[in-house]
């Protein structure tokens, strides 16, 4: 019996899936899951995703091994170590540290998926490593697009399509959203940044002055680590 | 200031939109909105969409001018006049009559959109007439895919993309789901039935033995009537 390969196009649709029957991949390309993949690959001991700046600030009291990442409107919040740019997650900055990352959309998607068999983190950075691992597990797969405030977005969907492309040789049953995601990836794949430049989210991020982050998040296979949720922390899958 | 042209990919996402700011189009290609367009074009006085077979049955007491349509698993429910096949909505059968139609997905989408400026019904049957009317209204447009039990489906999304294609010469602002719907339509448009044959819903409908209905629902521009919601009834837009 082939396994299912399904795509959930918004966190608001997660309740439609029996998540306990899936390995779940959380996808938030611009920029949370890209930064998480980069940070874990660069030696961060763990990354703790939280929804609110206040939750993040509460970690300050726990000691100096925590780096706190919080942003509002593209600026690092006063008193925090850095924002959500993947460029903050270099070896020099995060190796050996635990990072507390404020990410509303990503945390929401993680929370709704918490009964999954396993929850892992995907981005273009770890596309091939992630797809290979998924293909070896003999489990149903649910690719969850974190979106933007529960709205569908193209960048997360196109990434889901890229994963599906790499899993096609396996014998999965696709749902309609998986077919759509893969078809959109076929259109986008030869010029990812050109294709995604027309999206609403990309426009919004441009206004925040973070075009460099966006361009960087579209780099494919620059990492191999697969972040996996253990309790409240994302750590490197062994 | 250009108007918005947005696509809501599932009734579960309708609450994300301020529907009172839009003309809403309800789309349920296989088969509810196709049958509604065909019936209204063929002279039905009105079509009343209801969720449950029991609600439909309650109209029996109101007199002989009501035709009752109810189906379970592809079969006309015993005691009802016909099912949901568009072939039941011919001139001979529906002219001068009011039809009570059981449609779970469509009724759900209608109910959640009830505060819209106007609610109209779309299908491939009235594609050009509908698109022309939408383009003349100078309003925001929300294309609502009724889906299947709140799940995304390809046939409704591809139809939304076909409407967008016809409105492109106007100066609308598209959201990401509108961009995606139009891109999927570009892939599908030269072989709609071939493209949609791979969808989950199409598989499900095939098992019900209604391939003829599916093929018929993909006919473009065979009607010109635009059904519009007035109170609880869908009637012909004047």
Tab-separated table of C-alpha atoms in Angstrom:
chain	number	residue	atom	x	y	z
A	1	UNK	CA	0.000	0.000	0.000
A	2	UNK	CA	1.626	3.290	-1.083
A	3	UNK	CA	1.995	6.111	1.427
A	4	UNK	CA	0.327	9.496	1.081
A	5	UNK	CA	2.195	12.637	0.125
A	6	UNK	CA	-0.083	15.555	0.969
A	7	UNK	CA	0.348	19.319	1.043
A	8	UNK	CA	-1.431	21.506	3.576
A	9	UNK	CA	-1.629	24.969	1.982
A	10	UNK	CA	-2.292	26.928	5.201
A	11	UNK	CA	-2.064	26.258	8.947
A	12	UNK	CA	-5.826	26.925	9.012
A	13	UNK	CA	-6.282	23.666	7.056
A	14	UNK	CA	-4.155	21.461	9.376
A	15	UNK	CA	-7.273	20.285	11.290
A	16	UNK	CA	-8.421	18.551	8.060
A	17	UNK	CA	-5.533	16.086	8.381
A	18	UNK	CA	-5.034	13.248	10.892
A	19	UNK	CA	-1.540	14.595	11.619
A	20	UNK	CA	-0.718	11.668	13.912
A	21	UNK	CA	-0.513	9.525	10.757
A	22	UNK	CA	2.189	11.660	9.109
A	23	UNK	CA	5.740	12.824	9.276
A	24	UNK	CA	5.175	16.583	9.064
A	25	UNK	CA	7.483	19.107	7.381
A	26	UNK	CA	7.045	22.759	8.417
A	27	UNK	CA	7.837	25.232	5.626
A	28	UNK	CA	8.251	28.996	6.068
A	29	UNK	CA	10.762	29.947	3.381
A	30	UNK	CA	10.795	33.736	4.003
A	31	UNK	CA	12.482	33.402	6.507
A	32	UNK	CA	11.918	31.324	9.646
A	33	UNK	CA	12.579	27.792	8.427
A	34	UNK	CA	15.478	28.936	6.240
A	35	UNK	CA	17.120	30.552	9.264
A	36	UNK	CA	16.430	27.462	11.396
A	37	UNK	CA	18.046	25.102	8.849
A	38	UNK	CA	21.032	27.409	8.531
A	39	UNK	CA	21.455	27.821	12.281
A	40	UNK	CA	21.217	24.113	13.087
A	41	UNK	CA	23.626	23.279	10.260
A	42	UNK	CA	26.014	25.905	11.637
A	43	UNK	CA	26.165	24.214	15.022
A	44	UNK	CA	23.410	25.785	17.091
A	45	UNK	CA	22.666	23.292	19.890
A	46	UNK	CA	18.955	24.001	19.558
A	47	UNK	CA	16.477	26.553	18.249
A	48	UNK	CA	13.357	27.262	20.249
A	49	UNK	CA	10.535	28.771	18.203
A	50	UNK	CA	8.128	31.053	20.098
A	51	UNK	CA	5.195	33.184	18.914
A	52	UNK	CA	5.648	36.435	20.774
A	53	UNK	CA	8.496	38.824	21.523
A	54	UNK	CA	7.528	38.657	25.214
A	55	UNK	CA	7.956	34.857	25.316
A	56	UNK	CA	11.345	35.302	23.707
A	57	UNK	CA	12.396	37.956	26.250
A	58	UNK	CA	11.547	35.603	29.113
A	59	UNK	CA	14.537	33.450	28.123
A	60	UNK	CA	16.916	36.309	28.983
A	61	UNK	CA	16.749	35.299	32.638
A	62	UNK	CA	17.810	31.727	31.872
A	63	UNK	CA	21.414	32.656	31.167
A	64	UNK	CA	23.920	33.676	28.566
A	65	UNK	CA	23.809	30.512	26.467
A	66	UNK	CA	20.560	31.757	24.926
A	67	UNK	CA	20.598	34.050	21.945
A	68	UNK	CA	17.344	35.897	21.486
A	69	UNK	CA	16.028	36.700	18.023
A	70	UNK	CA	13.119	39.100	17.662
A	71	UNK	CA	12.057	41.470	14.924
A	72	UNK	CA	9.248	43.905	14.366
A	73	UNK	CA	8.786	45.497	10.943
A	74	UNK	CA	12.221	44.390	9.776
A	75	UNK	CA	14.135	45.899	12.716
A	76	UNK	CA	15.813	43.998	15.563
A	77	UNK	CA	13.761	44.695	18.689
A	78	UNK	CA	15.738	46.755	21.208
A	79	UNK	CA	17.492	44.542	23.764
A	80	UNK	CA	17.573	41.443	21.515
A	81	UNK	CA	20.651	39.806	19.994
A	82	UNK	CA	19.472	39.707	16.398
A	83	UNK	CA	16.468	39.449	14.071
A	84	UNK	CA	15.196	36.763	11.725
A	85	UNK	CA	17.713	37.190	8.927
A	86	UNK	CA	19.468	33.930	8.000
A	87	UNK	CA	22.706	35.964	7.937
A	88	UNK	CA	22.477	36.106	11.731
A	89	UNK	CA	22.686	32.310	11.936
A	90	UNK	CA	26.342	31.890	10.974
A	91	UNK	CA	28.809	29.547	12.700
A	92	UNK	CA	30.494	32.487	14.423
A	93	UNK	CA	27.256	33.605	15.981
A	94	UNK	CA	25.308	30.429	16.810
A	95	UNK	CA	27.745	27.481	17.232
A	96	UNK	CA	27.238	25.949	20.671
A	97	UNK	CA	24.340	28.285	21.481
A	98	UNK	CA	20.593	27.867	21.870
A	99	UNK	CA	18.625	30.409	19.854
A	100	UNK	CA	15.125	31.526	20.808
A	101	UNK	CA	13.427	32.592	17.588
A	102	UNK	CA	10.233	34.634	17.368
A	103	UNK	CA	8.172	33.333	14.434
A	104	UNK	CA	4.410	33.726	14.510
A	105	UNK	CA	3.477	31.719	11.405
A	106	UNK	CA	5.988	28.928	12.030
A	107	UNK	CA	5.118	28.477	15.696
A	108	UNK	CA	1.419	28.345	14.866
A	109	UNK	CA	2.015	25.592	12.293
A	110	UNK	CA	4.264	23.647	14.715
A	111	UNK	CA	1.697	23.862	17.487
A	112	UNK	CA	-1.141	22.555	15.293
A	113	UNK	CA	1.072	19.682	14.086
A	114	UNK	CA	2.319	18.573	17.495
A	115	UNK	CA	0.698	15.115	17.396
A	116	UNK	CA	2.623	14.164	14.222
A	117	UNK	CA	4.922	11.118	14.159
A	118	UNK	CA	7.862	13.461	13.627
A	119	UNK	CA	8.039	17.189	12.856
A	120	UNK	CA	10.990	18.319	10.747
A	121	UNK	CA	11.948	21.641	9.200
A	122	UNK	CA	12.358	22.283	5.495
A	123	UNK	CA	13.815	25.047	3.325
A	124	UNK	CA	15.629	25.257	0.004
A	125	UNK	CA	18.846	25.054	2.053
A	126	UNK	CA	18.281	21.383	2.998
A	127	UNK	CA	16.013	20.358	0.097
A	128	UNK	CA	17.895	17.255	-1.063
A	129	UNK	CA	18.915	16.035	2.404
A	130	UNK	CA	15.336	16.433	3.630
A	131	UNK	CA	13.799	14.770	0.551
A	132	UNK	CA	16.188	11.823	0.782
A	133	UNK	CA	15.362	11.326	4.446
A	134	UNK	CA	11.614	11.574	3.800
A	135	UNK	CA	11.883	9.026	1.011
A	136	UNK	CA	13.557	6.514	3.340
A	137	UNK	CA	10.985	6.620	6.162
A	138	UNK	CA	8.087	4.614	4.689
A	139	UNK	CA	5.571	7.002	6.282
A	140	UNK	CA	2.847	9.317	5.081
A	141	UNK	CA	4.203	12.817	4.537
A	142	UNK	CA	2.399	16.106	5.149
A	143	UNK	CA	4.143	19.222	3.849
A	144	UNK	CA	2.735	22.148	5.856
A	145	UNK	CA	3.047	25.620	4.336
A	146	UNK	CA	3.205	28.102	7.214
A	147	UNK	CA	1.912	30.878	4.956
A	148	UNK	CA	1.342	34.426	6.145
A	149	UNK	CA	-1.327	34.857	8.838
A	150	UNK	CA	-3.040	31.701	7.552
A	151	UNK	CA	-3.048	32.941	3.948
A	152	UNK	CA	-1.763	30.763	1.142
A	153	UNK	CA	1.623	31.867	-0.181
A	154	UNK	CA	3.554	30.902	-3.268
A	155	UNK	CA	7.072	30.518	-1.866
A	156	UNK	CA	6.116	27.844	0.665
A	157	UNK	CA	3.928	26.050	-1.902
A	158	UNK	CA	6.638	26.074	-4.576
A	159	UNK	CA	9.090	24.592	-2.067
A	160	UNK	CA	6.572	21.837	-1.263
A	161	UNK	CA	6.478	21.183	-5.007
A	162	UNK	CA	10.278	20.879	-5.079
A	163	UNK	CA	10.155	18.198	-2.377
A	164	UNK	CA	7.456	16.325	-4.311
A	165	UNK	CA	9.603	16.485	-7.457
A	166	UNK	CA	12.411	14.744	-5.585
A	167	UNK	CA	10.073	12.094	-4.155
A	168	UNK	CA	8.328	11.302	-7.440
A	169	UNK	CA	10.297	8.151	-8.086
A	170	UNK	CA	8.788	6.736	-4.900
A	171	UNK	CA	5.269	5.410	-5.031
A	172	UNK	CA	3.302	8.078	-3.122
A	173	UNK	CA	-0.365	9.008	-3.540
A	174	UNK	CA	-0.645	12.769	-4.107
A	175	UNK	CA	-3.658	14.876	-3.113
A	176	UNK	CA	-4.845	17.784	-5.285
A	177	UNK	CA	-2.751	20.318	-3.384
A	178	UNK	CA	0.363	18.175	-3.904
A	179	UNK	CA	-0.367	18.007	-7.649
A	180	UNK	CA	-0.849	21.792	-7.712
A	181	UNK	CA	2.321	22.477	-5.694
A	182	UNK	CA	4.381	20.310	-8.009
A	183	UNK	CA	2.895	21.928	-11.125
A	184	UNK	CA	3.679	25.397	-9.739
A	185	UNK	CA	7.246	24.256	-9.024
A	186	UNK	CA	7.589	23.134	-12.640
A	187	UNK	CA	6.715	26.681	-13.726
A	188	UNK	CA	8.991	28.306	-11.154
A	189	UNK	CA	12.031	26.065	-11.034
A	190	UNK	CA	14.141	27.583	-13.785
A	191	UNK	CA	13.858	31.077	-12.299
A	192	UNK	CA	12.793	30.809	-8.679
A	193	UNK	CA	13.591	34.387	-7.754
A	194	UNK	CA	11.952	35.766	-10.901
A	195	UNK	CA	8.825	33.714	-10.262
A	196	UNK	CA	8.582	34.608	-6.601
A	197	UNK	CA	9.312	38.299	-7.217
A	198	UNK	CA	5.663	38.725	-8.217
A	199	UNK	CA	4.278	37.421	-4.923
A	200	UNK	CA	2.606	39.588	-2.309
A	201	UNK	CA	4.933	38.460	0.473
A	202	UNK	CA	8.007	39.275	-1.555
A	203	UNK	CA	6.633	42.799	-2.105
A	204	UNK	CA	6.031	43.146	1.626
A	205	UNK	CA	9.542	41.959	2.466
A	206	UNK	CA	11.076	44.304	-0.100
A	207	UNK	CA	9.469	47.204	1.693
A	208	UNK	CA	11.241	46.024	4.846
A	209	UNK	CA	14.556	46.319	2.998
A	210	UNK	CA	15.463	42.655	3.219
A	211	UNK	CA	15.855	41.707	-0.438
A	212	UNK	CA	19.242	40.164	0.380
A	213	UNK	CA	17.581	37.767	2.818
A	214	UNK	CA	15.036	36.771	0.182
A	215	UNK	CA	17.686	36.072	-2.437
A	216	UNK	CA	19.749	34.071	0.081
A	217	UNK	CA	16.733	31.949	1.132
A	218	UNK	CA	16.453	30.639	-2.448
A	219	UNK	CA	19.877	28.944	-2.361
A	220	UNK	CA	19.427	25.212	-2.872
A	221	UNK	CA	21.319	22.532	-0.931
A	222	UNK	CA	23.806	24.675	0.983
A	223	UNK	CA	23.118	22.643	4.172
A	224	UNK	CA	22.462	19.012	5.050
A	225	UNK	CA	21.153	19.149	8.637
A	226	UNK	CA	17.491	18.300	9.207
A	227	UNK	CA	16.070	20.115	12.228
A	228	UNK	CA	13.593	17.934	14.164
A	229	UNK	CA	11.268	18.906	17.006
A	230	UNK	CA	12.122	17.327	20.385
A	231	UNK	CA	9.829	18.656	23.085
A	232	UNK	CA	9.864	22.417	22.577
A	233	UNK	CA	13.268	22.501	20.868
A	234	UNK	CA	14.412	22.031	17.306
A	235	UNK	CA	17.636	20.032	17.211
A	236	UNK	CA	19.709	18.288	14.558
A	237	UNK	CA	18.241	14.941	13.463
A	238	UNK	CA	20.836	12.206	14.123
B	1	UNK	CA	-6.967	52.680	-7.008
B	2	UNK	CA	-7.184	49.208	-8.628
B	3	UNK	CA	-9.578	46.644	-7.165
B	4	UNK	CA	-8.505	43.328	-5.660
B	5	UNK	CA	-8.973	40.015	-7.412
B	6	UNK	CA	-8.501	37.315	-4.778
B	7	UNK	CA	-8.996	33.553	-4.693
B	8	UNK	CA	-10.133	31.741	-1.577
B	9	UNK	CA	-8.918	28.147	-1.982
B	10	UNK	CA	-11.234	26.563	0.608
B	11	UNK	CA	-14.389	27.598	2.502
B	12	UNK	CA	-12.272	27.147	5.667
B	13	UNK	CA	-10.256	30.212	4.586
B	14	UNK	CA	-13.269	32.527	3.965
B	15	UNK	CA	-12.946	34.066	7.471
B	16	UNK	CA	-9.563	35.513	6.386
B	17	UNK	CA	-11.370	37.836	3.966
B	18	UNK	CA	-13.554	40.868	4.707
B	19	UNK	CA	-16.257	39.425	2.425
B	20	UNK	CA	-18.443	42.538	2.774
B	21	UNK	CA	-15.884	44.323	0.587
B	22	UNK	CA	-16.220	41.888	-2.343
B	23	UNK	CA	-18.477	40.566	-5.024
B	24	UNK	CA	-18.163	36.831	-4.300
B	25	UNK	CA	-18.286	34.039	-6.880
B	26	UNK	CA	-19.064	30.544	-5.555
B	27	UNK	CA	-17.390	27.757	-7.547
B	28	UNK	CA	-18.189	24.057	-7.258
B	29	UNK	CA	-17.506	22.705	-10.734
B	30	UNK	CA	-18.241	18.998	-10.022
B	31	UNK	CA	-21.240	19.504	-9.992
B	32	UNK	CA	-23.340	21.908	-7.930
B	33	UNK	CA	-22.538	25.261	-9.527
B	34	UNK	CA	-22.519	23.743	-13.028
B	35	UNK	CA	-26.020	22.350	-12.452
B	36	UNK	CA	-27.182	25.687	-10.985
B	37	UNK	CA	-25.937	27.668	-13.992
B	38	UNK	CA	-27.536	25.184	-16.375
B	39	UNK	CA	-30.844	25.153	-14.503
B	40	UNK	CA	-31.168	28.938	-14.238
B	41	UNK	CA	-30.222	29.327	-17.899
B	42	UNK	CA	-32.864	26.733	-18.781
B	43	UNK	CA	-35.608	28.750	-17.141
B	44	UNK	CA	-35.783	27.554	-13.536
B	45	UNK	CA	-37.492	30.353	-11.591
B	46	UNK	CA	-35.093	29.827	-8.699
B	47	UNK	CA	-32.734	27.280	-7.191
B	48	UNK	CA	-32.582	26.951	-3.407
B	49	UNK	CA	-29.368	25.372	-2.142
B	50	UNK	CA	-29.615	23.435	1.120
B	51	UNK	CA	-27.051	21.368	3.046
B	52	UNK	CA	-29.010	18.303	4.072
B	53	UNK	CA	-31.387	15.841	2.434
B	54	UNK	CA	-33.803	16.459	5.335
B	55	UNK	CA	-33.942	20.209	4.646
B	56	UNK	CA	-34.636	19.417	1.014
B	57	UNK	CA	-37.437	16.988	1.916
B	58	UNK	CA	-39.143	19.681	4.003
B	59	UNK	CA	-39.975	21.553	0.795
B	60	UNK	CA	-42.199	18.681	-0.375
B	61	UNK	CA	-45.019	20.052	1.778
B	62	UNK	CA	-44.837	23.462	0.098
B	63	UNK	CA	-46.414	22.277	-3.118
B	64	UNK	CA	-45.818	20.849	-6.537
B	65	UNK	CA	-43.879	23.771	-7.993
B	66	UNK	CA	-40.802	22.572	-6.129
B	67	UNK	CA	-38.526	19.976	-7.629
B	68	UNK	CA	-36.349	18.272	-5.043
B	69	UNK	CA	-32.792	17.202	-5.891
B	70	UNK	CA	-30.931	14.938	-3.491
B	71	UNK	CA	-28.214	12.362	-3.967
B	72	UNK	CA	-26.243	10.054	-1.748
B	73	UNK	CA	-23.284	8.162	-3.194
B	74	UNK	CA	-24.265	8.931	-6.753
B	75	UNK	CA	-27.844	7.642	-6.449
B	76	UNK	CA	-31.042	9.717	-6.368
B	77	UNK	CA	-32.427	9.445	-2.844
B	78	UNK	CA	-35.717	7.554	-2.797
B	79	UNK	CA	-38.718	9.918	-2.974
B	80	UNK	CA	-36.782	12.754	-4.659
B	81	UNK	CA	-37.256	14.050	-8.194
B	82	UNK	CA	-33.657	13.856	-9.319
B	83	UNK	CA	-30.016	14.058	-8.250
B	84	UNK	CA	-27.219	16.538	-8.837
B	85	UNK	CA	-26.437	15.708	-12.447
B	86	UNK	CA	-26.528	18.752	-14.739
B	87	UNK	CA	-28.466	16.542	-17.200
B	88	UNK	CA	-31.422	16.808	-14.816
B	89	UNK	CA	-31.518	20.600	-15.239
B	90	UNK	CA	-32.833	20.721	-18.809
B	91	UNK	CA	-35.565	23.104	-20.057
B	92	UNK	CA	-38.086	20.244	-20.145
B	93	UNK	CA	-37.530	19.475	-16.493
B	94	UNK	CA	-36.904	22.805	-14.779
B	95	UNK	CA	-38.508	25.643	-16.809
B	96	UNK	CA	-40.937	27.536	-14.572
B	97	UNK	CA	-40.008	25.475	-11.519
B	98	UNK	CA	-38.135	26.122	-8.298
B	99	UNK	CA	-35.490	23.491	-7.596
B	100	UNK	CA	-34.297	22.660	-4.092
B	101	UNK	CA	-30.727	21.361	-4.451
B	102	UNK	CA	-28.805	19.498	-1.778
B	103	UNK	CA	-25.147	20.604	-1.929
B	104	UNK	CA	-23.047	20.427	1.214
B	105	UNK	CA	-19.883	22.158	-0.016
B	106	UNK	CA	-21.690	24.855	-1.989
B	107	UNK	CA	-24.142	25.705	0.780
B	108	UNK	CA	-21.299	25.939	3.297
B	109	UNK	CA	-19.426	28.391	1.058
B	110	UNK	CA	-22.592	30.443	0.419
B	111	UNK	CA	-23.372	30.660	4.113
B	112	UNK	CA	-19.879	31.884	5.028
B	113	UNK	CA	-20.028	34.506	2.236
B	114	UNK	CA	-23.476	35.878	3.078
B	115	UNK	CA	-22.257	39.394	3.979
B	116	UNK	CA	-20.741	39.919	0.507
B	117	UNK	CA	-21.874	42.806	-1.718
B	118	UNK	CA	-23.283	40.258	-4.163
B	119	UNK	CA	-22.962	36.471	-4.384
B	120	UNK	CA	-23.036	34.990	-7.874
B	121	UNK	CA	-22.497	31.468	-9.197
B	122	UNK	CA	-19.744	30.439	-11.579
B	123	UNK	CA	-18.979	27.404	-13.731
B	124	UNK	CA	-17.361	26.758	-17.093
B	125	UNK	CA	-20.887	26.989	-18.547
B	126	UNK	CA	-21.128	30.758	-17.926
B	127	UNK	CA	-17.398	31.607	-17.856
B	128	UNK	CA	-17.392	34.474	-20.364
B	129	UNK	CA	-20.743	35.976	-19.328
B	130	UNK	CA	-19.660	35.902	-15.673
B	131	UNK	CA	-16.196	37.320	-16.369
B	132	UNK	CA	-17.627	40.144	-18.490
B	133	UNK	CA	-20.092	41.064	-15.753
B	134	UNK	CA	-17.388	40.949	-13.054
B	135	UNK	CA	-15.144	43.179	-15.143
B	136	UNK	CA	-17.893	45.811	-15.418
B	137	UNK	CA	-18.684	46.136	-11.697
B	138	UNK	CA	-15.698	48.135	-10.402
B	139	UNK	CA	-15.650	46.062	-7.200
B	140	UNK	CA	-13.210	43.788	-5.422
B	141	UNK	CA	-13.742	40.175	-6.488
B	142	UNK	CA	-13.364	37.070	-4.339
B	143	UNK	CA	-13.486	33.741	-6.175
B	144	UNK	CA	-14.445	31.112	-3.584
B	145	UNK	CA	-13.569	27.497	-4.354
B	146	UNK	CA	-16.120	25.316	-2.582
B	147	UNK	CA	-13.684	22.409	-2.516
B	148	UNK	CA	-14.519	19.039	-1.011
B	149	UNK	CA	-15.179	19.013	2.715
B	150	UNK	CA	-12.970	22.108	3.063
B	151	UNK	CA	-10.106	20.510	1.130
B	152	UNK	CA	-8.459	22.311	-1.763
B	153	UNK	CA	-9.409	20.921	-5.141
B	154	UNK	CA	-7.980	21.449	-8.587
B	155	UNK	CA	-11.134	21.788	-10.677
B	156	UNK	CA	-12.495	24.758	-8.731
B	157	UNK	CA	-9.045	26.397	-8.612
B	158	UNK	CA	-8.443	25.962	-12.343
B	159	UNK	CA	-11.832	27.543	-13.040
B	160	UNK	CA	-10.874	30.513	-10.820
B	161	UNK	CA	-7.740	30.784	-12.959
B	162	UNK	CA	-9.875	30.854	-16.117
B	163	UNK	CA	-11.873	33.809	-14.753
B	164	UNK	CA	-8.628	35.622	-13.865
B	165	UNK	CA	-7.338	35.019	-17.384
B	166	UNK	CA	-10.399	36.784	-18.777
B	167	UNK	CA	-10.067	39.698	-16.326
B	168	UNK	CA	-6.339	40.237	-16.863
B	169	UNK	CA	-6.809	43.202	-19.187
B	170	UNK	CA	-8.423	45.002	-16.264
B	171	UNK	CA	-6.196	46.498	-13.614
B	172	UNK	CA	-6.744	44.150	-10.644
B	173	UNK	CA	-4.329	43.387	-7.810
B	174	UNK	CA	-3.906	39.597	-7.521
B	175	UNK	CA	-3.057	37.777	-4.285
B	176	UNK	CA	-0.759	34.725	-4.276
B	177	UNK	CA	-3.643	32.283	-4.623
B	178	UNK	CA	-4.931	34.197	-7.678
B	179	UNK	CA	-1.452	34.016	-9.239
B	180	UNK	CA	-1.323	30.282	-8.503
B	181	UNK	CA	-4.835	29.647	-9.848
B	182	UNK	CA	-4.040	31.444	-13.081
B	183	UNK	CA	-0.734	29.592	-13.491
B	184	UNK	CA	-2.505	26.259	-12.978
B	185	UNK	CA	-5.095	27.280	-15.579
B	186	UNK	CA	-2.293	27.997	-18.063
B	187	UNK	CA	-1.100	24.405	-17.605
B	188	UNK	CA	-4.598	22.933	-17.795
B	189	UNK	CA	-6.354	25.024	-20.431
B	190	UNK	CA	-5.415	23.103	-23.568
B	191	UNK	CA	-6.628	19.816	-22.133
B	192	UNK	CA	-8.943	20.498	-19.220
B	193	UNK	CA	-10.342	17.000	-18.967
B	194	UNK	CA	-6.908	15.395	-19.298
B	195	UNK	CA	-5.499	17.660	-16.600
B	196	UNK	CA	-8.386	17.166	-14.209
B	197	UNK	CA	-8.493	13.406	-14.779
B	198	UNK	CA	-5.596	13.074	-12.352
B	199	UNK	CA	-7.398	14.778	-9.468
B	200	UNK	CA	-8.665	12.997	-6.383
B	201	UNK	CA	-12.215	14.271	-6.799
B	202	UNK	CA	-12.401	13.090	-10.370
B	203	UNK	CA	-11.326	9.617	-9.192
B	204	UNK	CA	-14.030	9.695	-6.535
B	205	UNK	CA	-16.684	10.754	-9.046
B	206	UNK	CA	-15.605	8.093	-11.515
B	207	UNK	CA	-16.289	5.474	-8.869
B	208	UNK	CA	-19.805	6.875	-8.642
B	209	UNK	CA	-20.265	6.189	-12.365
B	210	UNK	CA	-20.772	9.810	-13.360
B	211	UNK	CA	-17.988	10.350	-15.872
B	212	UNK	CA	-20.542	11.790	-18.308
B	213	UNK	CA	-21.429	14.505	-15.808
B	214	UNK	CA	-17.743	15.372	-15.352
B	215	UNK	CA	-17.137	15.660	-19.079
B	216	UNK	CA	-20.264	17.788	-19.499
B	217	UNK	CA	-19.257	20.165	-16.660
B	218	UNK	CA	-16.130	21.120	-18.638
B	219	UNK	CA	-18.099	22.624	-21.538
B	220	UNK	CA	-17.233	26.294	-21.841
B	221	UNK	CA	-19.773	29.066	-22.522
B	222	UNK	CA	-22.868	26.992	-23.224
B	223	UNK	CA	-24.950	29.363	-21.038
B	224	UNK	CA	-25.119	33.114	-20.391
B	225	UNK	CA	-27.271	33.396	-17.246
B	226	UNK	CA	-25.543	34.493	-14.039
B	227	UNK	CA	-27.283	33.070	-10.962
B	228	UNK	CA	-27.291	35.576	-8.066
B	229	UNK	CA	-28.304	35.018	-4.437
B	230	UNK	CA	-31.446	36.869	-3.367
B	231	UNK	CA	-32.384	35.964	0.181
B	232	UNK	CA	-32.191	32.171	0.247
B	233	UNK	CA	-32.797	31.730	-3.480
B	234	UNK	CA	-30.521	31.781	-6.501
B	235	UNK	CA	-32.225	33.587	-9.384
B	236	UNK	CA	-31.182	34.934	-12.765
B	237	UNK	CA	-29.281	38.233	-12.543
B	238	UNK	CA	-31.182	40.870	-14.559
